Every structure is written in structure tokens, then in C-alpha cells.
XYZ file of C-alpha atoms in Angstrom:
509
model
C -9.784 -2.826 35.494
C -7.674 -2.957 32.165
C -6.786 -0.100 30.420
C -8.863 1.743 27.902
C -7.166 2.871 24.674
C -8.240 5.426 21.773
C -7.363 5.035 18.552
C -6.684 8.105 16.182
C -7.514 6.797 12.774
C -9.448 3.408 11.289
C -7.311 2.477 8.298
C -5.872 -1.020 8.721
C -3.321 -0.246 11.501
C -5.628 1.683 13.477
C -8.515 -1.348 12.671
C -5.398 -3.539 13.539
C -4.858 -2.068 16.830
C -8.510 -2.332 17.703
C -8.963 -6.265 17.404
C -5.397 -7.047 19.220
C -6.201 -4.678 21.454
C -9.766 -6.230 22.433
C -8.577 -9.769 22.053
C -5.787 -8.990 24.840
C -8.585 -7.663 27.425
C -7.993 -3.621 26.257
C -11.033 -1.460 25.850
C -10.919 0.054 23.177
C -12.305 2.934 21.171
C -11.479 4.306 17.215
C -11.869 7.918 16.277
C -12.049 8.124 12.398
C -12.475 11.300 10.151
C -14.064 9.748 7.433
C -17.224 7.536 7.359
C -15.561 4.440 6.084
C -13.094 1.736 7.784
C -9.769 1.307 5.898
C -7.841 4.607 5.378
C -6.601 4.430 2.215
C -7.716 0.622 1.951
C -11.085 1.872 0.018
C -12.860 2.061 -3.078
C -15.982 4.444 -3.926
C -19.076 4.210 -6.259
C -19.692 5.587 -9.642
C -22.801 5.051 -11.863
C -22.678 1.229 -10.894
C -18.714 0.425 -10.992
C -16.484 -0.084 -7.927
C -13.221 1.954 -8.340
C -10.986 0.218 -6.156
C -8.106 2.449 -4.706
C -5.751 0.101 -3.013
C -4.728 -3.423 -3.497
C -2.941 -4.890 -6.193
C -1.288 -7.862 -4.449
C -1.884 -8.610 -1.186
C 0.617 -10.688 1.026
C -1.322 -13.842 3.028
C -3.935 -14.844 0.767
C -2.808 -18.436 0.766
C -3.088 -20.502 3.640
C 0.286 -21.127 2.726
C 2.203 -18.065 3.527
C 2.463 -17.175 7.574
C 1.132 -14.229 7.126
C -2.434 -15.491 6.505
C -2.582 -16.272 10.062
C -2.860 -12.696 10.944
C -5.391 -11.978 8.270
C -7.770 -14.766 9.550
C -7.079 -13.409 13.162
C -8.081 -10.102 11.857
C -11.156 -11.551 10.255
C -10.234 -10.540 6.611
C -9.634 -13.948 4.665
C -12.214 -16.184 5.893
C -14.506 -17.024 2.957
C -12.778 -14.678 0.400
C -12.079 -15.725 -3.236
C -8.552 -14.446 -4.628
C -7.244 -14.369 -7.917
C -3.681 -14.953 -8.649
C -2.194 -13.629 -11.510
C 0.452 -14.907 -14.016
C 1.866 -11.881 -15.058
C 2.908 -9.161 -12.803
C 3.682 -6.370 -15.489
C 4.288 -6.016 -19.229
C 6.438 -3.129 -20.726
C 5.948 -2.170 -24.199
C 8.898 -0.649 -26.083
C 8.437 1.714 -28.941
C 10.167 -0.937 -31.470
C 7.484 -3.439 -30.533
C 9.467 -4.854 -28.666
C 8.013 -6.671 -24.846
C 9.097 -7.581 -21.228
C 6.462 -9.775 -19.676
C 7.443 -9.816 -16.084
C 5.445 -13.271 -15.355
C 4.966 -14.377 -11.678
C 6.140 -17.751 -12.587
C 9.968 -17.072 -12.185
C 10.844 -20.222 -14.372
C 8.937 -18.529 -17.419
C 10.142 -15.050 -16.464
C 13.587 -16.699 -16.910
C 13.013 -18.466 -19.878
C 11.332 -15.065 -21.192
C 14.430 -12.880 -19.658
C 16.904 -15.224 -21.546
C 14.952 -15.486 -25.127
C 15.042 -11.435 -25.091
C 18.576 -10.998 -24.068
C 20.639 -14.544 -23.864
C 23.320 -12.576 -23.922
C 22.478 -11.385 -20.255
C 22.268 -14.712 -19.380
C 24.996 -14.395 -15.981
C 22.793 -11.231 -14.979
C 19.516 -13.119 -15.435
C 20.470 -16.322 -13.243
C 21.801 -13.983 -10.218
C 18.498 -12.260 -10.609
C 16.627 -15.383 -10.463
C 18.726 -17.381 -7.672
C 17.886 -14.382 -5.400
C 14.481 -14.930 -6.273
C 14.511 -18.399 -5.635
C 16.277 -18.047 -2.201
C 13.126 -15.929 -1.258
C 10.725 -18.635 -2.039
C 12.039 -20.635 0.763
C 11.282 -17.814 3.538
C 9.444 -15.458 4.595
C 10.124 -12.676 7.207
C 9.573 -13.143 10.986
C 6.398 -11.959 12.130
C 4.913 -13.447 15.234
C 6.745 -10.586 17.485
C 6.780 -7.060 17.865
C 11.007 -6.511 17.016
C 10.874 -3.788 19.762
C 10.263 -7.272 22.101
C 13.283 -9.485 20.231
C 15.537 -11.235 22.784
C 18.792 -12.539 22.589
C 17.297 -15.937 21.770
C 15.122 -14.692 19.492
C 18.396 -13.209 17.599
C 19.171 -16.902 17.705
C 16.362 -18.135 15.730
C 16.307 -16.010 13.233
C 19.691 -17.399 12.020
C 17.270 -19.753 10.154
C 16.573 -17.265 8.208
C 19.909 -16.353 7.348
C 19.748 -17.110 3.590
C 16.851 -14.609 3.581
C 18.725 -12.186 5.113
C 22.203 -12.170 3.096
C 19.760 -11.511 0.092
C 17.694 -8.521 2.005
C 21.163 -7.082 3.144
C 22.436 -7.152 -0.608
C 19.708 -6.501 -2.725
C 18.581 -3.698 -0.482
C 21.451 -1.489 -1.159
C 21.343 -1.663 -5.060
C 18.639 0.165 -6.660
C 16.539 -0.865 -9.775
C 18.218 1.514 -11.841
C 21.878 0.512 -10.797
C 20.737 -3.174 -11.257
C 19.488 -2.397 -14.626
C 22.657 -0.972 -15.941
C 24.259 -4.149 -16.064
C 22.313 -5.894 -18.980
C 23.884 -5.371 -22.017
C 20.622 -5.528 -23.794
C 19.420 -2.200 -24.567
C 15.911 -2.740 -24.407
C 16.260 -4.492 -20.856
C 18.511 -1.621 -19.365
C 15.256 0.934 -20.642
C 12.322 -1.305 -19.558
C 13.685 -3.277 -16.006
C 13.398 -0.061 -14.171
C 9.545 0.223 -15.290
C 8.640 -2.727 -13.644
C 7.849 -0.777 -10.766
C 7.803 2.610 -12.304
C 10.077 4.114 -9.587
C 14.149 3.929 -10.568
C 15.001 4.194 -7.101
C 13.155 1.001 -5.772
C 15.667 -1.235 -4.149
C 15.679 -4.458 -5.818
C 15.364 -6.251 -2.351
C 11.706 -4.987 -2.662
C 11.483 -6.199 -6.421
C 12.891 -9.539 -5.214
C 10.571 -10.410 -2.441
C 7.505 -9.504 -4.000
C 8.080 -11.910 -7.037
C 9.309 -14.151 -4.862
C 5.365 -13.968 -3.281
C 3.601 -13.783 -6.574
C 5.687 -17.482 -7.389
C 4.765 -18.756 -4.329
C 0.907 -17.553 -5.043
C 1.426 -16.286 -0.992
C -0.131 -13.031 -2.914
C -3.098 -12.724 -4.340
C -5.891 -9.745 -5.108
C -9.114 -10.115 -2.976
C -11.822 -10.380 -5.487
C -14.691 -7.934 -4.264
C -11.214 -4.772 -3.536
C -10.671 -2.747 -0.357
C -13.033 -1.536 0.736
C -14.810 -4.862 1.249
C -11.877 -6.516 2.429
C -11.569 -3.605 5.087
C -15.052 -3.687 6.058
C -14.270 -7.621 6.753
C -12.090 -6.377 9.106
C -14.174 -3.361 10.586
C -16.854 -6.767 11.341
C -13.981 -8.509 13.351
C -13.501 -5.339 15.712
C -17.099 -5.355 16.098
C -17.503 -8.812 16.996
C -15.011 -8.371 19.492
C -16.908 -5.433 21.786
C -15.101 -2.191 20.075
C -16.744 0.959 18.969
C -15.528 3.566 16.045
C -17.068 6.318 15.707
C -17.349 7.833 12.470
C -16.883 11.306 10.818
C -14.738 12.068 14.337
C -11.489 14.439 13.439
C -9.027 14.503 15.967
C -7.663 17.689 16.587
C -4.980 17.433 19.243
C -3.980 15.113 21.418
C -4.054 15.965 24.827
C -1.313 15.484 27.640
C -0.829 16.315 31.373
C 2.306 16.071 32.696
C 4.250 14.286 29.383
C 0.956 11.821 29.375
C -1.112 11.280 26.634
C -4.199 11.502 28.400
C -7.212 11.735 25.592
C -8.180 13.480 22.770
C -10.532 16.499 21.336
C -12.464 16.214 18.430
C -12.659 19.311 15.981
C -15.996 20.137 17.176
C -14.821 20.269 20.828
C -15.725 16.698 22.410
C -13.257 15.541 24.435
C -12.631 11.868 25.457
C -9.740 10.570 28.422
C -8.241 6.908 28.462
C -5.316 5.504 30.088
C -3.273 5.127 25.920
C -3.730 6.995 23.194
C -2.765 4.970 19.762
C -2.578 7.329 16.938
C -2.142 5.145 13.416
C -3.654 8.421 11.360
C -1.597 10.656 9.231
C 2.297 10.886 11.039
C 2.730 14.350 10.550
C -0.715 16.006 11.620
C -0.224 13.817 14.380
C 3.108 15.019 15.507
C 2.842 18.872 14.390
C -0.536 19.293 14.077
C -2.288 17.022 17.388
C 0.735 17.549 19.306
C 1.949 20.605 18.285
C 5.448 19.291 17.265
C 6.022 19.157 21.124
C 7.652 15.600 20.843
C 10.390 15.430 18.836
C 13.682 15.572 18.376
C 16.599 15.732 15.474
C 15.825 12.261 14.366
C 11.962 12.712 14.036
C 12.588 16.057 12.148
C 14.913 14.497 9.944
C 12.510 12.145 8.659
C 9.484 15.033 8.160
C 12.695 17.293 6.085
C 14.494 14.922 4.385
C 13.004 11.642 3.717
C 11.138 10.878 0.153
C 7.645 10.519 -0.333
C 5.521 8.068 -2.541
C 4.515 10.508 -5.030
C 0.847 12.022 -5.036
C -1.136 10.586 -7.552
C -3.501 11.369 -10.258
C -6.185 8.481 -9.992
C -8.200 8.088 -13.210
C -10.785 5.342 -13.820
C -12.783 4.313 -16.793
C -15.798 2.482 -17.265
C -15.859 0.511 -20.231
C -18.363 -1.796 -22.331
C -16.437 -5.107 -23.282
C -14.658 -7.332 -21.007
C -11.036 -7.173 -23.157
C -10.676 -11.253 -22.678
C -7.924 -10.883 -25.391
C -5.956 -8.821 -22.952
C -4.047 -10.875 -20.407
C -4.715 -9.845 -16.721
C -1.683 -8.962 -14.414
C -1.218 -7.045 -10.943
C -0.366 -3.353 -12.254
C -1.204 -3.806 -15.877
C 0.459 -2.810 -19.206
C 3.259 0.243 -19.681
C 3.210 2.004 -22.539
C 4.590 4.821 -25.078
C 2.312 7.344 -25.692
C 2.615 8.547 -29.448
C 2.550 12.156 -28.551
C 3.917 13.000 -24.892
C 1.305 13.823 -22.577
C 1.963 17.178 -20.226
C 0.962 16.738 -16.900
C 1.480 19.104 -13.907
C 4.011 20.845 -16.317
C 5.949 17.813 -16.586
C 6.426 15.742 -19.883
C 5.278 12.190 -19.862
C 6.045 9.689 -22.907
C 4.289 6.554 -21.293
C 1.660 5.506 -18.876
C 0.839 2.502 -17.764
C -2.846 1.213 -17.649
C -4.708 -1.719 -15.240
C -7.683 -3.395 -16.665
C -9.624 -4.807 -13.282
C -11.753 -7.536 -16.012
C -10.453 -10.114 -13.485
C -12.898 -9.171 -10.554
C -16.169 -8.982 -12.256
C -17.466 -7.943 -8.818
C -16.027 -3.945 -9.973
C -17.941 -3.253 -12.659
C -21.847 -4.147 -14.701
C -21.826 -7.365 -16.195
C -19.928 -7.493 -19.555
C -18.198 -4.516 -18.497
C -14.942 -3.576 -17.455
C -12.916 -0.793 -15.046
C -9.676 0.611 -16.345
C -7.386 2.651 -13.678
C -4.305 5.046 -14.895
C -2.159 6.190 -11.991
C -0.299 8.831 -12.662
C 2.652 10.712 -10.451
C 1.128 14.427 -9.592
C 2.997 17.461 -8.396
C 1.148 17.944 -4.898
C 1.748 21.970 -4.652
C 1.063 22.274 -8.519
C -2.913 21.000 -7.118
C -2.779 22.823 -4.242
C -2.056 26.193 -6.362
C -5.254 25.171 -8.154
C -7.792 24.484 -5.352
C -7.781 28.185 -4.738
C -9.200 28.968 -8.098
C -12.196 25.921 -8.126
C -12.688 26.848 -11.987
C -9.270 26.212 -13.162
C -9.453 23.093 -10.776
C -12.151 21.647 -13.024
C -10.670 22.702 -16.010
C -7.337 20.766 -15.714
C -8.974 17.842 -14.326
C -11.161 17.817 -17.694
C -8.083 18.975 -19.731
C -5.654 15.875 -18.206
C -8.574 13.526 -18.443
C -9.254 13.903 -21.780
C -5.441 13.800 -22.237
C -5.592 10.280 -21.007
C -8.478 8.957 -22.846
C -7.022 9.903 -26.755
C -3.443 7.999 -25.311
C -5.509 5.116 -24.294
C -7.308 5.054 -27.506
C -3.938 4.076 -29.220
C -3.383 1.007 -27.606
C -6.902 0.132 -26.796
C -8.828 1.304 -30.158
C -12.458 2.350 -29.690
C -12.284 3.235 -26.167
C -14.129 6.615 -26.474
C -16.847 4.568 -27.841
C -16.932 2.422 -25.053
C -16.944 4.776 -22.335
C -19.237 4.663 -19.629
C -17.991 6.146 -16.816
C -15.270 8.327 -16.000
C -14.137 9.665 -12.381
C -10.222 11.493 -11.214
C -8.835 11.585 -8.237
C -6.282 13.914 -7.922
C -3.431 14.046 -4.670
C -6.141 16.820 -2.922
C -8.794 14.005 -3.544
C -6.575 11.816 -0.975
C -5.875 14.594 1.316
C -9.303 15.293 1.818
C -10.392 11.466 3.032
C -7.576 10.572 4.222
C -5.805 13.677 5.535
C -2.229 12.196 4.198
C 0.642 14.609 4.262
C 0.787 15.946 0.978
C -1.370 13.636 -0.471
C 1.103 10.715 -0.491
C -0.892 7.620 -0.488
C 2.035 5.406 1.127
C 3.846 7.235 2.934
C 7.583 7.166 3.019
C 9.175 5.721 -0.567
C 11.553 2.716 -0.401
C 14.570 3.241 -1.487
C 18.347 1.895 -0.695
C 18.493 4.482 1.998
C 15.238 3.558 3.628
C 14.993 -0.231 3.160
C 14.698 -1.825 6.335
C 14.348 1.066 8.509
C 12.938 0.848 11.556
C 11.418 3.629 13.245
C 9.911 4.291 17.075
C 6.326 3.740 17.938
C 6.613 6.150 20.276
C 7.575 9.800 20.839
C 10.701 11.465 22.897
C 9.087 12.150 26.078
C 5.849 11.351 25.518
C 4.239 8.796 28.063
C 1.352 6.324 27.372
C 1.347 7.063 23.095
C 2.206 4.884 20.907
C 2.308 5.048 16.615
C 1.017 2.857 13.833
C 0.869 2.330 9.983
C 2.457 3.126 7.495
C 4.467 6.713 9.069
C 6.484 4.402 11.305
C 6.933 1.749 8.690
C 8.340 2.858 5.702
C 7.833 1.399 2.405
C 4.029 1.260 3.333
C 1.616 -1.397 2.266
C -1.048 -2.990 3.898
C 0.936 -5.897 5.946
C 3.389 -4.103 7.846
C 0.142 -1.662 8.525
C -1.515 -4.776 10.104
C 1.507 -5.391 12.058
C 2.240 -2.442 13.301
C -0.582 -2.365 14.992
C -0.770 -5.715 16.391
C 2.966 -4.875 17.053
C 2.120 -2.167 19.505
C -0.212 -4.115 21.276
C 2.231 -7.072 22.257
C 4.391 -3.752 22.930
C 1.487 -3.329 25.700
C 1.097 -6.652 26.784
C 4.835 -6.647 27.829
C 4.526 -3.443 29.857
C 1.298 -4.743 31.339
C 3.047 -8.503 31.959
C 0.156 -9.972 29.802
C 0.803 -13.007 27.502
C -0.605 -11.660 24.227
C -3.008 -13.955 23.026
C -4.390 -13.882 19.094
C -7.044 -15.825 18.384
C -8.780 -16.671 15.065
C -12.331 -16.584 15.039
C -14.711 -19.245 14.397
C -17.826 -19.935 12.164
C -16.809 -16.120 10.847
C -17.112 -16.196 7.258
C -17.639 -13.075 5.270
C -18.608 -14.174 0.901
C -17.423 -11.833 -1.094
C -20.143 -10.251 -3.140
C -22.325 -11.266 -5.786
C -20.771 -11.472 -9.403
């Protein structure tokens, strides 16, 4: 009889898991907290627009790129529409000044060089790297836990790839930045991502994708993509069940042996996969039994993505003067805005008028992410009243610095929701709030971290708490990862196929 395995958590690791773990003969069952498939791949309703709270680019959506192989295996792709943008970003200076970070990376030179020709040497390394990452893309038909001394071999193919990774990886955006002698590049290059610590490795490869239109945004968001997904585990015989919290893990003898729900069900399998929230799984399910120096270290000292403030706007017009792009327009904000006790003097602001599947016809969603102060929210949700009131008082905030750069929008406004980082926490259950998980930076770029605990038998890990930097593809791997993981212990060849005659259209327009 093969073994049966239950999953901790459906977001796309745990959903992941699931359909590898069927397709390889596993039995397999998914306990999720929520009443939803996709984790923080989602999106939610309000007065007829879809918010979505997830993807802006999403690695595999062209046939292309390897990657779509595990997509279509997972069920995801097959009859979806993407859209591929042209810009990635624009940053607005306060002189009028703009850097238009287009996906194209022989405009974005051309562009780079017309603001700052003087930067010219610092613009072609930029772009070379760029260029080298157009020509390959990161191994991904094996688990690296599983990589021979052949397989070391092979990958010296992708040595050209790697000198950049190994470079690029150690210098952060910031650093990088520093070296144009244009002013206006040196302030506005690090707010390409919004986070001065990003290593430019991460920058690199992503624009790299965007060129190569290997990325694209799912027209129809998350949640629907997810749900694609959810489907696929279906099809294949395996069962979640919904609005199931784990509450600890249980273990005989160093054995993860089953679980118990938070209303005291208890169900026993031979694994135990848990791709939910890393450190209520570690402290919290298991009690912090497992661990050691290492796995501490990472809970103490490693940096989070910030919590975030998540506002969306529903808005009558369809801005088709505005150009779309994957994380929209930055911005100064004529008078700074005071969030969490913290000064801002920009925002940035996506307009979603690309998938008209979001929002009423000849309307439009706008999203503002902001970076929140997680305790600063948690202080609050002990006093519900004050909780409203800042959410009101930062929304409003928002609105009169969005109605200097997009006139009228008050007018306009048809819907208005916020999500703050205790919004997250509560559907999610992510430490702190953080809706990726560990940040990238120079320090944790390329990191690789054990799916599976110090003396802890039959329990493995997934998503984004053993793979930092976060995002849904390594999520997707690292679940498909610890299933080949389990095909090697069992002496099973690990078999992945795509489906056939599955197609999922996205949803009316």
C-alpha cells in the first residue's frame, strides 16, 4: 500500500505537494485554515470588483520558458490568457523628471542612456548582465537535495548564468545605484523595487523574464489561477478540507505521525508535509521541539518582507491615457503622508485597467501597497475603535495623495477596501503578517534551507519559509521538490505528467 501524506496548508506549495504527490501513487490529504485554495495566492470581492492580492508577474506563462512545464503539470496555464507588459515601473522625480523601467531591455537602454549618457559604462554592464540572463534560465527538473555529481556536471552549461547570479547577488540595489553619476538615477534606481537592499541578481533576472515575455500576469488574478490548480488536485483523487486549523503536529517516537485540528479531530498518516506558516509550524505545531542553532537563527535574525497596508480603489474610467506596467507608477506626494508614525514622501500606485476581468465594465481597480509597522497594528487590535479610526484616517490619507497625480479621483470613487498586516495574519496565519516571507537581500540570495527538521522523522517543509525570497515558483517547486525527495527514499521514479483535454477559460470580460 503506498503511503498516505497530510498536508498542513493549501497555498501553492501545499496545492503543489498535493498533485506530485497523487501523480507519484501518494494518498494524499490537505488541511487548510481558510476556505479558499492559494494561501496568499488570492483575491476577495467588493461591491462587484476583484481585488487581486498576489501576482504581478508570474514566471512560465510562455510556452517558452521551462518553467511552464510545471504550471501545465499543475493544471494552472492551460487555456489562460496573459498579458505582458512593456513597462515594468516608472519613477517620477519631483523636478518632473522620469525613469521608465521598460521590459524591453533595448528601449530601457536607449531610455537609461538619453537620461544619463554620461553613465553610459554603468548602463552597458547593467544591460550585458541582463542580456546574459536571457539566454538561461535556472535548473528546475530536480529537487537540489537529489543533485549528483553528474548533475554538477551539467549545470556547467549554465555557467554564464551563474558567474552573473554569483556577482550580482552580492551587490545590493543601493550599492549599485551609487555608481551613476546622474543624480536623478542614483535617487530613483533603488525605487524600482522599492526595497534598497534587493540584490541586483534579483533585479537582473526578473527583467531578464519580462524581455523574454517568460512572465506574464494571468488575466482573471490569483485566486482564479489558484483555484485552476485546486481543480488539478481534484482531478487527480485528493481531498482538502476546508476551514481545518492545524494545531500541533503530532509525533511518537521522533515520527511525525498525524495531526489535530483546533477543534480536537485528529488524523494519522505515514508523512506529514507542512507548507503553512514556518514558524507556527515549528514553535507553535511542534512546540519548537525540532530545532537547533541554525533554525533559530533564521526565526531571530533573518529580515522579513515588510507587512503591508493593502488599499484598493474602485474607480469609474478606464485611465487608457495611463500606460499599464507590472507594479505601476512611484510618486512624490506633495505633503508627506504619516503612516504607522513613520514619514512617507512617495507611494507608488498600480492601476489593474489591463485585466478588465477585476473590475465593472468601464471601470477600473487601483491598489497602493504600503510598508506597515506589524506591532504598531497589533497595539491597535486591542482597542477595535481606534482600529477603525486609523484605517479611515490612513485611507483617506491616501485618496487626497492620489488625487494629485490622478485629478478627480474622489469623484470617481466607487469602492474602497484596506487590508492591513492583521488582515493577512488572520487568513493566512503568516508570522507577523509578512506576506513573503523571508526578504532577499545579499545575505540571503541563494540560500538554501532544509525541508526537514533536526530529528524529526517522516516531516518534511514547503513554500516560501524554506525558500527565501518567496514568490509563487519556488513555492510550486518546493513542493514538487519534496515529493521527488520521497520518491528517492521510496525508490520510485517520479513521474509528472501534464494533463489532457484540461482547459480552464479564464472568466468572462
Amino acid at each position: 500500500m503506498n503511503d498516505s501524506i497530510l498536508i498542513i496548508g493549501a497555498g501553492i506549495a501545499g496545492l503543489s505537494a498535493g498533485c506530485y504527490g497523487q501523480m507519484n501513487g501518494y494518498r494524499t490529504r490537505i488541511f487548510e485554515m481558510g476556505n479558499n485554495p492559494g494561501g496568499l495566492c488570492t483575491a476577495w470581492k467588493r461591491k462587484g470588483y476583484n481585488i487581486d492580492g498576489c501576482i504581478h508577474w508570474l514566471v512560465g506563462a510562455s510556452p517558452e520558458s521551462s518553467f511552464h512545464r510545471i504550471w501545465e503539470q499543475l493544471g494552472a496555464v492551460q487555456g489562460r490568457t496573459f498579458y505582458y507588459h512593456d513597462i515594468f515601473t516608472q519613477v517620477e522625480g519631483s523636478d518632473g523628471k522620469k525613469l521608465t523601467v521598460y521590459t524591453d531591455i533595448d528601449r530601457l537602454k536607449e531610455h537609461l542612456e538619453k537620461i544619463a549618457p554620461e553613465d553610459k559604462p554603468v548602463i552597458e554592464e547593467l544591460i550585458s548582465a541582463i542580456r546574459t540572463c536571457t539566454r538561461h534560465e535556472p535548473p528546475i527538473d530536480k529537487a537540489p537535495e537529489l543533485y549528483s555529481f553528474a548533475d554538477g556536471i551539467r549545470l556547467s552549461g549554465k555557467l554564464p548564468l551563474l558567474k552573473v547570479m554569483k556577482k550580482w547577488g552580492e551587490i545590493p540595489v543601493k550599492e549599485f545605484a551609487n555608481r551613476f553619476n546622474s543624480p536623478f538615477l542614483r535617487e530613483s534606481f533603488p525605487l524600482i523595487f522599492g526595497i534598497p537592499d534587493f540584490p541586483m541578481a534579483s533585479m537582473i533576472i526578473t527583467l531578464a523574464w519580462l524581455n523574454n515575455r517568460w512572465a506574464g500576469y494571468p488575466i482573471g488574478g490569483s485566486l482564479e489561477f489558484a483555484r485552476a490548480i485546486e481543480r488539478r488536485y481534484a482531478s487527480l483523487g485528493g481531498e482538502i478540507h476546508y476551514g481545518s486549523r492545524v494545531e500541533k503536529i503530532l509525533v511518537q517516537d521522533d515520527s511525525a505521525m498525524g495531526i489535530r485540528l483546533d477543534n480536537g479531530e485528529e488524523y494519522c498518516a505515514d508523512i506529514v508535509i507542512s507548507a503553512a506558516d514556518g514558524h507556527s509550524t515549528i514553535f507553535e505545531m511542534l512546540e519548537g521541539n525540532y530545532t537547533d542553532d541554525t533554525i533559530r537563527g533564521y526565526y531571530e535574525g533573518l529580515r522579513l518582507f515588510p507587512p503591508l497596508i493593502y488599499i484598493s480603489l474602485g474607480i469609474k474610467g478606464t485611465f487608457e491615457d495611463f500606460p499599464p506596467s507590472v507594479s505601476g507608477v512611484s510618486f512624490p506626494v506633495p505633503e508627506p503622508l504619516w503612516i504607522d508614525g513613520h514619514k512617507l514622501e512617495r507611494i507608488s500606485a498600480q492601476l489593474y485597467s489591463f485585466d478588465p476581468a477585476l473590475a465593472p465594465k468601464g471601470n477600473t481597480v487601483m491598489r497602493v501597497m504600503l510598508m506597515a509597522d506589524y506591532d504598531y497594528w497589533k497595539q491597535l487590535e486591542q482597542k477595535p475603535e481606534e482600529y477603525r479610526a486609523e484605517k479611515e484616517r490612513v485611507s483617506k490619507q491616501v485618496i487626497a495623495a492620489l488625487e494629485r497625480r490622478f485629478p478627480n479621483i474622489s469623484g470617481n470613487l466607487d469602492m474602497l477596501d484596506m487590508a492591513t498586516p492583521l488582515t493577512f495574519e488572520r487568513y493566512t496565519n503568516n508570522w507577523r503578517g509578512s506576506f513573503e516571507g523571508w526578504l532577499p537581500t545579499v545575505e540571503t540570495f541563494g540560500k538554501r534551507m532544509s525541508k526537514t527538521l533536526p530529528g524529526l522523522n517522516k516531516f518534511y517543509m514547503a513554500g516560501q519559509w524554506v525558500e527565501p525570497g518567496g514568490g509563487l515558483p519556488p513555492a510550486a517547486m518546493s513542493g514538487r521538490n519534496v515529493i521527488q525527495i520521497l520518491c528517492h527514499r521510496d525508490r520510485k521514479h517520479f513521474v509528472a505528467p501534464t494533463p489532457e483535454h484540461l482547459y480552464h477559460p479564464h472568466p468572462k470580460m
